[in-house]
Amino acid sequence: MAQVKYVSASRVYAKGAPPAVDALDLDIEDGEFMVLVGPSGSGKTTALRMLAGLEPLDGGSVEIGDRDVTFVPPKDRDIAMVFQNYALYPQKTVAENMGFALKMQRVPREQRDRRVREAARLLDLDDQLLERKPKQLSGGQRQRVAMGRAIVREPKVFLMDEPLSNLDAKLRVQTRGQIAELQRRLGITTVYVTHDQVEAMTMGHRVAVLRDGQLQQCATPRQLYDNPVNEFVAGFIGSPAMNLQTVPLTDGGARLAGATLPLPAAVRAAASTAGLSELVIGIRPEHLHLANGSGELGGEVMLVEELGADSLLHVRLAESGNAVVARAEGRKPPIPGQKVTFHVQLEDIFAFHPGTGARLAG
Amino acid sequence: MTALPLRPGHSGRPRPQRLREMSGRAGWGIVAWVVAIAFFLPVLWMVITAFKPESAAETWPPQFIFKPTLSEFRLVFSGMGPFLTHSVVATVGSTILVVLLSVPAAYALSVHPVKHWRDGLFFFISTKMLPIVAAIGPLYVIALHLHLLDSIWLLIILYTAMNLPLAIWMIRSFMLEVPRELLEAARLDGAGRIREITGVILPIISPGLVSTALICVIFAWNELFLALNLTVTNAATMPMYLISSVPQEGLYIAHLSAAATIASVPVILVGWIAQRSLVRGLSMGAIK
């Protein structure tokens, strides 16, 4: 049980290269499930490895439970890590794999066996699996053994580096829920790295979005979705992604698809203060409401993706010809080639600075 | 041929091209067989001759029908004892030393590279570039002063030095194949350096380790030059016995063949085992 703290932690791989992690400040509370998410090269895995002690820091510090562990070797940090490829010892049985850390801590054999068995039960691993080698297990079983190896240690912090990326889609969704549930039950502080924003949103108590080694925003999934601080977070979180369009400013609002889209007063004020002649507006697919010809935004349906419960309309907007995606009801979606119009509510429009990407009047 | 059109892969291809392909493949097959037989024939000749009486061994044209005899083998065995013992001691002793020394050396050059590991690696292999003839003089003088001439210890030391560079290079390449995450997992689990080697790395690279050891065994067993120049009787090895079984006059081909056959058996055996484990060792990267 411990909180984790990054204090302007930096990591530079090569001299002169931009830092892989750039002065990261992050507080993770005791028992929290924190997800680090970002595209590849964003520094999320490096940040995790810095916490594990597998990557030295070039600046700043890392704390676990009020103790500065910046220069503490990995084994003395009281952490357990689940690797992307599980990193199970191929020559050891499942039980030996799970008990290895305890053996290193000179935990007596009976106690070790008991704890391995407990962890196995927790993960629905049959007793007979315990005597098998990793090679004889399925991908899902290996994943659970890797989890078990972490649980057996009863560490202060769990570190997980894309532990679901080697599973097939169905198993991934299932395991996602199991891990989140297990974490809640054990109450152990967890730092979880993924590039999959759906995973991040569904599992994390809070999500830290990284890009180019810099923390963009750290908030609950709901806050990230409803209140992104910049264009990057807005575009990264949510599937399908938010429709982002660079549009010229007019007196009444922003010009899009041959119509003037009214903007909130605060946005207009912020834009004029910044002296902008255009800005980036963002509208989530579900906020483009089909309006039967009476909407402000017109366009032509190019493609319809049926998802069952709803369908995604790929629409080419009138005049500008830009493509947007709209979420529509699943039953009777428009057909390709059909002209449609959308209505957008004022409060559903996000506006961003076209140069810096920062949110205008958020 | 009537079935051919049913196979879609074949029916579409023009006939001459297929013929060319087939004859090409057959051509290479023949070349391979010729080369293989050319390599194997002398060995076969040696084994056959070993079972001939001396009188039948040197006839021309060679006799293929003869009464096989073990008399030459008996003769060889009677004088072989000390030579065999020396060879076994020098080979096994040096191979054990090589493995013991090369594992930590390879570790320091791969998993946790020391400073200037590149130079170290090059230094090891560069020792193999010097012709051994150039070193024999100094070696003789040093051995003389250390009172190690004609001693089995000298051969153990020299064979260890001879095989060490190759062993380090081989084991290093096997160690590089061990997934990094495994070593990191071991570090997180609290394994120290020694545990990391014995508990994680060695079990994984064991096929590679075995093949390296077997290759060292072969090289040490076959070594003649150093043994010939630095030993006389107290440490003379099997290759020297082969030479000594050539008398100054008279017939000796059958005797020599019998001795050579016996000397070859361990190497062929080891080579055969090494070949299998070498393939396993080299395909080690397939662990996941």
XYZ file of C-alpha atoms in Angstrom:
650
model
C 0.000 0.000 0.000
C 1.646 3.148 -1.103
C 1.317 6.255 -3.125
C 3.669 6.900 -6.013
C 5.137 10.209 -6.975
C 7.065 11.370 -10.019
C 8.850 14.643 -9.295
C 10.026 16.271 -12.542
C 11.388 12.886 -13.533
C 13.287 12.913 -16.826
C 14.958 10.345 -18.986
C 17.199 11.164 -21.949
C 18.363 8.165 -23.981
C 20.995 9.842 -26.098
C 22.826 13.104 -25.736
C 21.137 15.826 -27.756
C 18.040 13.715 -28.388
C 14.744 14.998 -27.028
C 13.984 13.440 -23.646
C 11.915 10.251 -23.734
C 10.249 11.437 -20.550
C 10.379 15.167 -19.954
C 10.071 16.457 -16.381
C 7.123 14.260 -15.507
C 5.150 15.337 -12.443
C 2.544 12.831 -11.377
C 0.967 11.912 -8.054
C -0.626 8.502 -7.818
C -2.712 7.895 -4.739
C -2.629 4.864 -2.513
C -4.740 2.104 -4.062
C -5.315 4.014 -7.256
C -5.420 2.434 -10.696
C -3.458 4.871 -12.839
C -3.254 4.336 -16.561
C -0.485 5.882 -18.644
C -1.685 6.172 -22.202
C -0.279 7.661 -25.363
C 0.795 6.795 -28.881
C 4.018 4.852 -29.407
C 7.054 6.950 -28.553
C 5.122 8.975 -26.029
C 7.339 7.803 -23.162
C 4.710 5.878 -21.259
C 6.708 2.649 -21.067
C 9.875 4.561 -20.200
C 8.005 6.269 -17.365
C 6.906 2.877 -16.059
C 10.419 1.450 -16.325
C 11.756 4.441 -14.408
C 9.385 3.561 -11.602
C 10.492 -0.085 -11.795
C 14.154 0.890 -11.580
C 14.923 -0.637 -14.968
C 15.657 2.784 -16.428
C 17.851 5.316 -14.635
C 16.652 8.888 -14.190
C 18.483 11.781 -15.782
C 16.724 14.294 -13.587
C 14.103 14.533 -10.881
C 13.078 11.708 -8.613
C 10.621 8.886 -8.070
C 8.985 8.146 -4.737
C 7.108 5.100 -3.550
C 5.254 5.519 -0.259
C 7.085 8.710 0.744
C 10.447 7.017 0.182
C 12.736 8.362 -2.515
C 13.603 5.301 -4.599
C 15.432 7.078 -7.411
C 18.646 5.196 -6.684
C 17.160 2.066 -5.116
C 17.691 -1.143 -7.142
C 14.533 -2.756 -8.574
C 14.422 -5.646 -6.140
C 14.347 -3.331 -3.128
C 11.473 -1.183 -4.390
C 8.813 -3.700 -3.379
C 7.089 -3.643 -6.748
C 5.959 -6.318 -9.188
C 5.757 -5.963 -12.917
C 3.742 -7.699 -15.614
C 5.536 -7.545 -18.939
C 4.001 -7.255 -22.368
C 5.355 -10.658 -23.413
C 4.895 -11.941 -19.836
C 8.621 -12.828 -19.474
C 7.886 -16.159 -17.835
C 10.956 -18.284 -17.133
C 10.635 -20.986 -19.816
C 12.522 -23.654 -17.854
C 10.505 -23.256 -14.673
C 7.045 -24.618 -13.952
C 4.134 -22.268 -13.389
C 4.430 -22.728 -9.638
C 8.173 -22.052 -9.736
C 7.603 -18.997 -11.886
C 5.087 -17.599 -9.439
C 7.143 -18.477 -6.386
C 10.538 -17.306 -7.673
C 10.429 -13.892 -6.049
C 9.428 -15.429 -2.723
C 12.245 -17.936 -3.032
C 14.630 -15.028 -3.533
C 13.223 -13.480 -0.350
C 13.913 -16.788 1.439
C 10.276 -17.334 2.278
C 9.913 -20.886 3.685
C 8.682 -23.496 1.250
C 5.273 -24.232 2.852
C 4.400 -20.564 3.003
C 5.538 -20.115 -0.577
C 3.358 -22.978 -1.796
C 0.394 -21.646 0.104
C 0.720 -18.182 -1.379
C 1.194 -19.538 -4.902
C -1.925 -21.655 -4.479
C -3.909 -18.689 -3.179
C -2.868 -16.536 -6.106
C -3.679 -19.354 -8.526
C -7.152 -19.681 -7.046
C -7.639 -15.941 -7.287
C -6.858 -16.148 -11.003
C -8.799 -19.349 -11.724
C -5.632 -21.273 -12.541
C -6.214 -25.006 -12.010
C -3.894 -26.826 -9.630
C -2.722 -29.127 -12.405
C -1.560 -26.131 -14.425
C 0.882 -25.275 -11.666
C 3.166 -28.132 -12.648
C 3.237 -27.231 -16.359
C 5.851 -25.229 -18.206
C 4.850 -21.888 -19.758
C 5.241 -23.371 -23.237
C 2.371 -25.758 -22.540
C -0.067 -22.963 -21.693
C -2.384 -20.936 -23.879
C -1.854 -17.213 -24.300
C -4.575 -16.374 -21.818
C -3.191 -18.780 -19.234
C 0.299 -17.337 -19.623
C -1.121 -13.899 -19.083
C -2.751 -15.046 -15.855
C 0.465 -16.703 -14.674
C 2.282 -13.420 -15.264
C -0.394 -11.697 -13.188
C -0.064 -14.400 -10.564
C 3.677 -13.914 -10.342
C 3.000 -10.268 -9.510
C 0.198 -10.973 -7.022
C 2.125 -13.612 -5.063
C 4.657 -10.996 -3.999
C 2.009 -8.800 -2.370
C 3.942 -5.742 -3.508
C 3.331 -2.099 -2.736
C 2.809 -1.277 -6.405
C 1.812 -3.258 -9.491
C 3.383 -2.181 -12.756
C 1.798 -3.438 -15.948
C 3.240 -2.846 -19.380
C 0.558 -3.493 -22.002
C -0.296 -6.861 -20.457
C -3.247 -7.453 -22.769
C -1.715 -6.635 -26.120
C -0.832 -10.263 -26.914
C -4.373 -11.544 -26.367
C -7.075 -11.813 -28.989
C -9.828 -9.212 -28.977
C -12.444 -11.184 -27.073
C -10.083 -12.407 -24.379
C -8.687 -8.909 -24.052
C -12.074 -7.453 -23.173
C -12.724 -10.255 -20.704
C -9.306 -9.994 -19.040
C -9.586 -6.216 -18.933
C -12.547 -6.525 -16.620
C -10.872 -9.212 -14.533
C -7.758 -7.130 -13.949
C -9.766 -4.062 -12.980
C -11.890 -6.144 -10.621
C -8.859 -7.843 -9.098
C -7.142 -4.534 -8.542
C -10.191 -3.183 -6.795
C -10.338 -6.245 -4.553
C -6.626 -6.215 -3.676
C -6.490 -2.440 -3.388
C -2.871 -2.327 -4.522
C -1.650 0.836 -6.220
C -1.323 0.034 -9.920
C 0.380 1.803 -12.782
C -0.803 0.449 -16.104
C 0.646 1.313 -19.498
C -1.344 0.974 -22.690
C -1.641 2.595 -26.090
C -5.287 1.606 -26.273
C -7.470 4.467 -25.122
C -10.472 2.164 -24.649
C -8.439 0.125 -22.169
C -7.360 3.321 -20.473
C -10.886 4.660 -20.181
C -12.432 1.415 -18.965
C -9.784 0.430 -16.423
C -8.254 3.521 -14.925
C -9.440 5.471 -11.930
C -7.414 8.211 -13.513
C -5.691 8.362 -16.859
C -2.488 10.225 -17.656
C -2.167 11.096 -21.333
C 1.400 11.435 -22.563
C 2.792 12.731 -25.800
C 6.451 13.122 -26.777
C 7.493 12.492 -23.198
C 5.279 15.218 -21.791
C 2.237 14.814 -19.617
C -0.730 16.363 -21.412
C -3.472 15.783 -18.891
C -4.163 13.561 -15.923
C -7.794 13.177 -14.953
C -10.623 10.690 -14.527
C -11.843 9.084 -17.764
C -15.028 11.155 -17.617
C -13.145 14.432 -17.183
C -10.756 13.544 -19.997
C -13.651 12.897 -22.281
C -15.769 15.877 -21.313
C -13.009 18.344 -20.653
C -9.852 17.718 -22.673
C -7.274 20.415 -22.070
C -5.937 20.411 -25.611
C -6.472 19.232 -29.143
C -4.246 16.171 -28.693
C -6.149 14.793 -25.720
C -9.461 15.592 -27.411
C -8.431 13.662 -30.506
C -6.773 10.784 -28.658
C -9.508 9.980 -26.173
C -12.746 8.660 -27.612
C -13.539 6.176 -30.346
C -14.265 7.072 -33.044
C -12.118 10.133 -32.543
C -13.482 13.633 -32.137
C -14.040 15.472 -35.432
C -11.462 18.243 -35.516
C -11.774 20.919 -38.194
C -9.767 24.067 -38.744
C -12.325 26.736 -39.595
C -12.273 30.483 -40.272
C -13.838 32.762 -37.680
C -16.753 35.018 -38.697
C -18.789 37.571 -36.822
C -21.448 35.135 -35.668
C -19.179 32.187 -34.958
C -17.207 29.757 -37.123
C -17.782 28.996 -40.780
C -18.230 25.294 -41.444
C -19.953 23.425 -44.276
C -21.368 26.567 -45.793
C -23.057 27.601 -42.588
C -22.136 29.708 -39.621
C -21.798 27.640 -36.525
C -22.500 29.726 -33.442
C -19.741 29.620 -30.817
C -20.042 30.169 -27.078
C -19.320 33.733 -26.057
C -16.350 32.719 -23.939
C -14.708 31.045 -26.937
C -15.292 34.091 -29.126
C -13.797 36.289 -26.462
C -10.756 34.066 -26.049
C -10.249 33.914 -29.810
C -10.374 37.659 -30.217
C -8.002 38.163 -27.272
C -5.557 35.817 -28.961
C -6.109 37.659 -32.238
C -7.109 34.524 -34.117
C -8.655 34.547 -37.554
C -9.316 30.831 -37.501
C -9.519 28.102 -34.884
C -9.877 24.362 -34.524
C -13.283 23.168 -33.494
C -13.989 19.699 -32.215
C -17.293 17.865 -32.207
C -17.682 14.317 -30.925
C -19.417 11.907 -33.337
C -22.382 11.423 -30.987
C -22.925 15.185 -30.829
C -23.708 15.416 -34.520
C -27.455 14.888 -34.328
C -29.269 13.975 -37.559
C -31.759 16.770 -38.162
C -33.873 15.821 -41.178
C -32.865 18.817 -43.283
C -33.279 21.412 -40.565
C -29.723 21.194 -39.148
C -26.948 23.761 -39.601
C -24.371 21.375 -41.038
C -25.086 19.701 -44.357
C -23.251 16.942 -46.117
C -23.407 13.722 -48.062
C -23.083 10.261 -46.563
C -20.081 8.450 -48.052
C -20.023 5.275 -45.980
C -22.078 3.666 -43.249
C -20.461 1.376 -40.681
C -23.044 -0.742 -38.907
C -22.004 -1.522 -35.355
C -25.282 -3.100 -34.269
C -26.520 -0.836 -31.528
C -25.583 2.193 -33.558
C -23.930 3.011 -36.824
C -21.155 5.352 -37.874
C -21.774 7.718 -40.759
C -18.785 8.944 -42.699
C -19.983 12.230 -44.096
C -18.411 14.646 -46.537
C -19.405 18.138 -45.455
C -20.894 20.559 -47.941
C -18.654 23.337 -49.327
C -15.423 22.411 -47.477
C -15.586 18.763 -48.497
C -14.006 17.723 -45.187
C -14.858 14.304 -43.808
C -16.499 13.886 -40.422
C -17.824 10.865 -38.561
C -21.221 10.912 -36.905
C -22.799 8.348 -34.646
C -26.394 7.575 -35.575
C -29.052 5.212 -34.355
C -28.479 1.674 -35.564
C -31.910 0.783 -36.877
C -32.532 3.135 -39.768
C -29.325 4.854 -40.737
C -29.131 6.944 -43.918
C -27.690 5.186 -46.944
C -24.516 6.164 -48.797
C -25.111 9.009 -51.227
C -27.940 10.462 -49.161
C -27.839 14.168 -48.263
C -28.126 14.774 -44.546
C -27.965 17.683 -42.135
C -26.790 17.735 -38.537
C -27.675 19.825 -35.562
C -24.990 20.611 -32.994
C -25.634 22.012 -29.553
C -23.609 24.989 -28.495
C -22.176 23.361 -25.363
C -20.945 20.357 -27.356
C -18.531 22.390 -29.410
C -14.886 22.344 -28.321
C -12.526 25.019 -29.566
C -8.749 24.861 -29.715
C -5.959 27.252 -30.577
C -4.791 26.352 -34.120
C -1.144 26.994 -33.243
C -0.673 25.590 -29.754
C -3.618 23.189 -29.666
C -4.638 24.507 -26.247
C -8.309 24.559 -25.373
C -9.975 27.959 -25.783
C -12.159 28.871 -22.833
C -12.508 25.311 -21.605
C 0.324 -38.048 -65.609
C -3.427 -38.091 -65.933
C -3.721 -36.711 -62.452
C -1.552 -33.727 -63.219
C -4.190 -31.333 -64.597
C -6.124 -31.737 -61.345
C -3.362 -29.971 -59.446
C -3.905 -26.283 -59.956
C -0.362 -25.370 -58.935
C 1.174 -27.431 -61.702
C -1.303 -27.184 -64.557
C -0.745 -23.478 -65.124
C 3.001 -23.722 -65.527
C 4.534 -24.235 -68.978
C 6.153 -27.616 -69.399
C 9.714 -26.658 -70.394
C 10.097 -24.438 -67.360
C 9.039 -27.238 -65.056
C 11.488 -29.584 -66.706
C 14.270 -27.048 -66.297
C 13.416 -26.643 -62.643
C 13.410 -30.383 -62.046
C 16.669 -30.999 -63.869
C 18.237 -28.087 -62.019
C 17.249 -29.557 -58.706
C 18.521 -32.988 -59.744
C 21.804 -31.415 -60.872
C 22.430 -29.871 -57.484
C 21.459 -33.150 -55.852
C 24.121 -34.955 -57.852
C 26.752 -32.358 -56.975
C 25.885 -32.687 -53.303
C 26.178 -36.455 -53.443
C 29.503 -36.358 -55.280
C 30.968 -33.963 -52.731
C 29.592 -35.989 -49.834
C 30.998 -39.234 -51.201
C 34.348 -37.598 -51.931
C 34.529 -36.565 -48.297
C 33.312 -39.862 -46.958
C 35.328 -42.279 -49.104
C 38.691 -41.831 -47.349
C 36.981 -42.420 -44.017
C 35.316 -45.554 -45.319
C 38.660 -46.655 -46.773
C 40.298 -46.159 -43.399
C 37.667 -48.197 -41.562
C 37.788 -51.037 -44.115
C 41.572 -51.131 -44.087
C 41.580 -51.276 -40.298
C 39.887 -54.674 -40.488
C 42.383 -56.074 -43.003
C 45.488 -58.029 -42.144
C 48.606 -56.004 -42.895
C 49.417 -58.197 -45.871
C 46.110 -57.439 -47.578
C 46.134 -53.723 -46.855
C 48.637 -52.533 -49.378
C 47.769 -54.588 -52.437
C 46.930 -53.038 -55.778
C 44.215 -53.202 -57.025
C 42.669 -52.939 -53.553
C 40.934 -56.060 -52.282
C 37.320 -55.702 -51.318
C 36.831 -59.320 -50.420
C 39.008 -60.359 -47.509
C 38.721 -62.062 -44.155
C 38.148 -59.291 -41.587
C 40.455 -59.475 -38.610
C 40.675 -57.613 -35.320
C 44.360 -58.346 -34.945
C 45.437 -54.793 -35.771
C 42.899 -53.389 -33.288
C 44.269 -55.734 -30.644
C 47.751 -54.482 -31.366
C 46.631 -50.856 -31.232
C 44.778 -51.315 -27.954
C 47.786 -52.907 -26.327
C 49.938 -49.796 -26.641
C 47.250 -47.131 -26.488
C 46.493 -46.908 -22.761
C 48.604 -43.949 -21.588
C 47.954 -41.927 -24.742
C 44.204 -42.377 -24.355
C 44.343 -41.371 -20.704
C 46.346 -38.230 -21.502
C 43.945 -37.247 -24.273
C 40.882 -37.756 -22.088
C 42.382 -35.821 -19.176
C 43.570 -32.930 -21.364
C 40.309 -32.775 -23.322
C 37.880 -33.062 -20.421
C 39.978 -30.907 -18.107
C 40.397 -28.103 -20.599
C 36.741 -28.196 -21.657
C 35.533 -27.890 -18.062
C 37.880 -24.945 -17.534
C 36.741 -23.351 -20.798
C 33.075 -23.533 -19.807
C 33.762 -22.248 -16.290
C 35.713 -19.279 -17.630
C 33.720 -18.451 -20.742
C 30.305 -18.205 -19.066
C 31.202 -15.241 -16.829
C 33.303 -13.722 -19.624
C 30.447 -13.967 -22.120
C 28.063 -12.550 -19.510
C 30.302 -9.533 -19.022
C 30.390 -9.007 -22.779
C 26.692 -9.375 -23.479
C 24.127 -9.149 -20.701
C 25.856 -6.512 -18.598
C 28.528 -5.238 -20.973
C 31.599 -3.931 -19.203
C 33.372 -0.794 -20.373
C 35.267 -1.320 -23.631
C 33.515 -4.647 -24.181
C 34.064 -4.280 -27.912
C 37.828 -4.132 -27.436
C 37.682 -7.117 -25.123
C 35.717 -9.103 -27.645
C 38.164 -8.241 -30.393
C 41.126 -9.056 -28.179
C 39.773 -12.539 -27.537
C 39.306 -13.335 -31.195
C 42.560 -11.666 -32.217
C 44.477 -14.281 -30.240
C 43.275 -16.780 -32.825
C 44.754 -14.774 -35.679
C 48.378 -15.377 -34.763
C 49.756 -18.597 -36.300
C 50.443 -21.011 -33.483
C 53.855 -21.751 -35.017
C 54.871 -18.201 -34.176
C 54.061 -18.779 -30.520
C 55.601 -22.178 -30.082
C 59.088 -20.835 -29.318
C 58.026 -18.574 -26.440
C 55.610 -21.218 -25.218
C 58.451 -23.732 -25.083
C 60.679 -21.389 -23.118
C 57.933 -20.492 -20.660
C 56.977 -24.132 -20.174
C 60.627 -24.995 -19.654
C 61.051 -22.400 -16.912
C 57.818 -23.382 -15.220
C 58.881 -27.027 -15.329
C 55.740 -27.856 -17.226
C 57.280 -29.453 -20.305
C 55.845 -32.899 -20.999
C 53.182 -32.325 -18.330
C 49.464 -32.888 -18.734
C 48.835 -29.591 -16.889
C 50.538 -27.738 -19.701
C 48.186 -29.256 -22.253
C 45.147 -28.481 -20.107
C 46.221 -24.840 -19.827
C 47.073 -24.501 -23.514
C 43.912 -26.217 -24.740
C 41.868 -23.996 -22.450
C 43.552 -20.917 -23.899
C 43.114 -22.271 -27.403
C 39.360 -22.879 -27.100
C 38.423 -19.996 -24.824
C 37.986 -17.288 -27.503
C 35.674 -19.405 -29.625
C 33.681 -20.489 -26.574
C 33.280 -16.910 -25.372
C 32.039 -15.803 -28.778
C 29.598 -18.660 -29.058
C 28.193 -18.400 -25.537
C 27.968 -14.656 -25.870
C 25.804 -14.999 -28.961
C 23.561 -17.458 -27.127
C 23.253 -15.072 -24.184
C 22.259 -12.253 -26.509
C 19.316 -14.403 -27.566
C 17.884 -14.474 -24.045
C 14.936 -12.045 -24.012
C 15.770 -8.869 -22.091
C 12.462 -8.912 -20.256
C 13.338 -12.237 -18.667
C 16.465 -10.758 -17.132
C 14.538 -7.699 -16.028
C 11.868 -9.913 -14.485
C 14.616 -11.743 -12.613
C 16.052 -8.463 -11.383
C 12.635 -7.366 -10.156
C 12.138 -10.755 -8.513
C 15.271 -10.092 -6.514
C 17.778 -12.316 -8.282
C 21.406 -11.187 -7.964
C 24.028 -11.593 -10.670
C 24.858 -15.181 -9.733
C 21.197 -16.187 -9.544
C 20.507 -14.424 -12.806
C 23.162 -16.585 -14.486
C 22.462 -19.903 -12.813
C 18.697 -19.620 -12.436
C 17.638 -17.849 -15.602
C 20.340 -17.635 -18.275
C 22.015 -21.045 -18.023
C 18.815 -23.118 -18.183
C 17.817 -21.238 -21.328
C 21.143 -21.425 -23.117
C 21.952 -24.978 -21.994
C 21.619 -26.429 -25.525
C 24.077 -23.805 -26.727
C 26.373 -24.492 -23.798
C 26.406 -28.198 -24.584
C 27.213 -27.641 -28.250
C 29.996 -25.214 -27.334
C 31.492 -27.758 -24.945
C 31.291 -30.496 -27.562
C 33.070 -28.370 -30.131
C 35.800 -27.648 -27.585
C 36.081 -31.390 -26.949
C 36.574 -32.041 -30.656
C 39.235 -29.351 -31.057
C 41.164 -30.425 -27.964
C 40.976 -34.098 -28.883
C 42.327 -33.501 -32.390
C 45.090 -31.097 -31.413
C 48.510 -32.312 -32.523
C 50.925 -29.420 -32.969
C 51.240 -28.317 -29.338
C 51.253 -31.865 -27.999
C 53.947 -32.895 -30.459
C 56.236 -30.010 -29.609
C 55.747 -29.749 -25.868
C 55.280 -33.351 -24.717
C 57.214 -36.567 -25.064
C 55.818 -39.426 -23.012
C 54.220 -38.157 -19.805
C 51.515 -36.244 -21.612
C 51.535 -37.614 -25.171
C 48.044 -37.712 -26.659
C 46.150 -39.857 -29.135
C 47.168 -37.926 -32.261
C 50.783 -38.518 -31.217
C 50.038 -42.189 -30.847
C 48.845 -42.221 -34.442
C 52.154 -40.807 -35.578
C 54.113 -43.157 -33.390
C 52.323 -46.135 -34.909
C 54.063 -45.407 -38.205
C 57.238 -47.478 -38.039
C 60.418 -46.579 -39.847
C 60.156 -49.579 -42.137
C 57.769 -52.373 -43.075
C 54.032 -52.503 -43.581
C 51.941 -50.266 -41.376
C 48.826 -49.112 -43.286
C 46.403 -51.491 -41.529
C 47.861 -50.701 -38.147
C 47.654 -46.973 -38.784
C 44.077 -47.320 -40.042
C 43.035 -49.220 -36.928
C 44.621 -46.628 -34.681
C 43.065 -43.765 -36.670
C 39.658 -45.420 -36.542
C 39.809 -45.730 -32.783
C 41.010 -42.155 -32.453
C 38.152 -40.953 -34.666
C 35.322 -42.749 -32.916
C 34.979 -40.328 -29.967
C 35.162 -37.304 -32.242
C 32.585 -38.643 -34.662
C 30.325 -39.531 -31.764
C 30.719 -36.117 -30.183
C 30.304 -34.422 -33.556
C 27.063 -36.231 -34.117
C 25.708 -35.198 -30.718
C 26.993 -31.654 -31.208
C 25.260 -31.394 -34.560
C 21.891 -32.138 -32.986
C 22.304 -29.863 -30.013
C 23.891 -27.207 -32.207
C 20.737 -27.015 -34.255
C 18.750 -26.746 -31.037
C 21.199 -24.164 -29.744
C 20.978 -22.054 -32.846
C 17.191 -22.179 -33.006
C 17.016 -21.001 -29.405
C 15.684 -17.621 -30.464
C 12.305 -19.238 -30.957
C 11.457 -19.041 -27.250
C 8.602 -16.802 -26.485
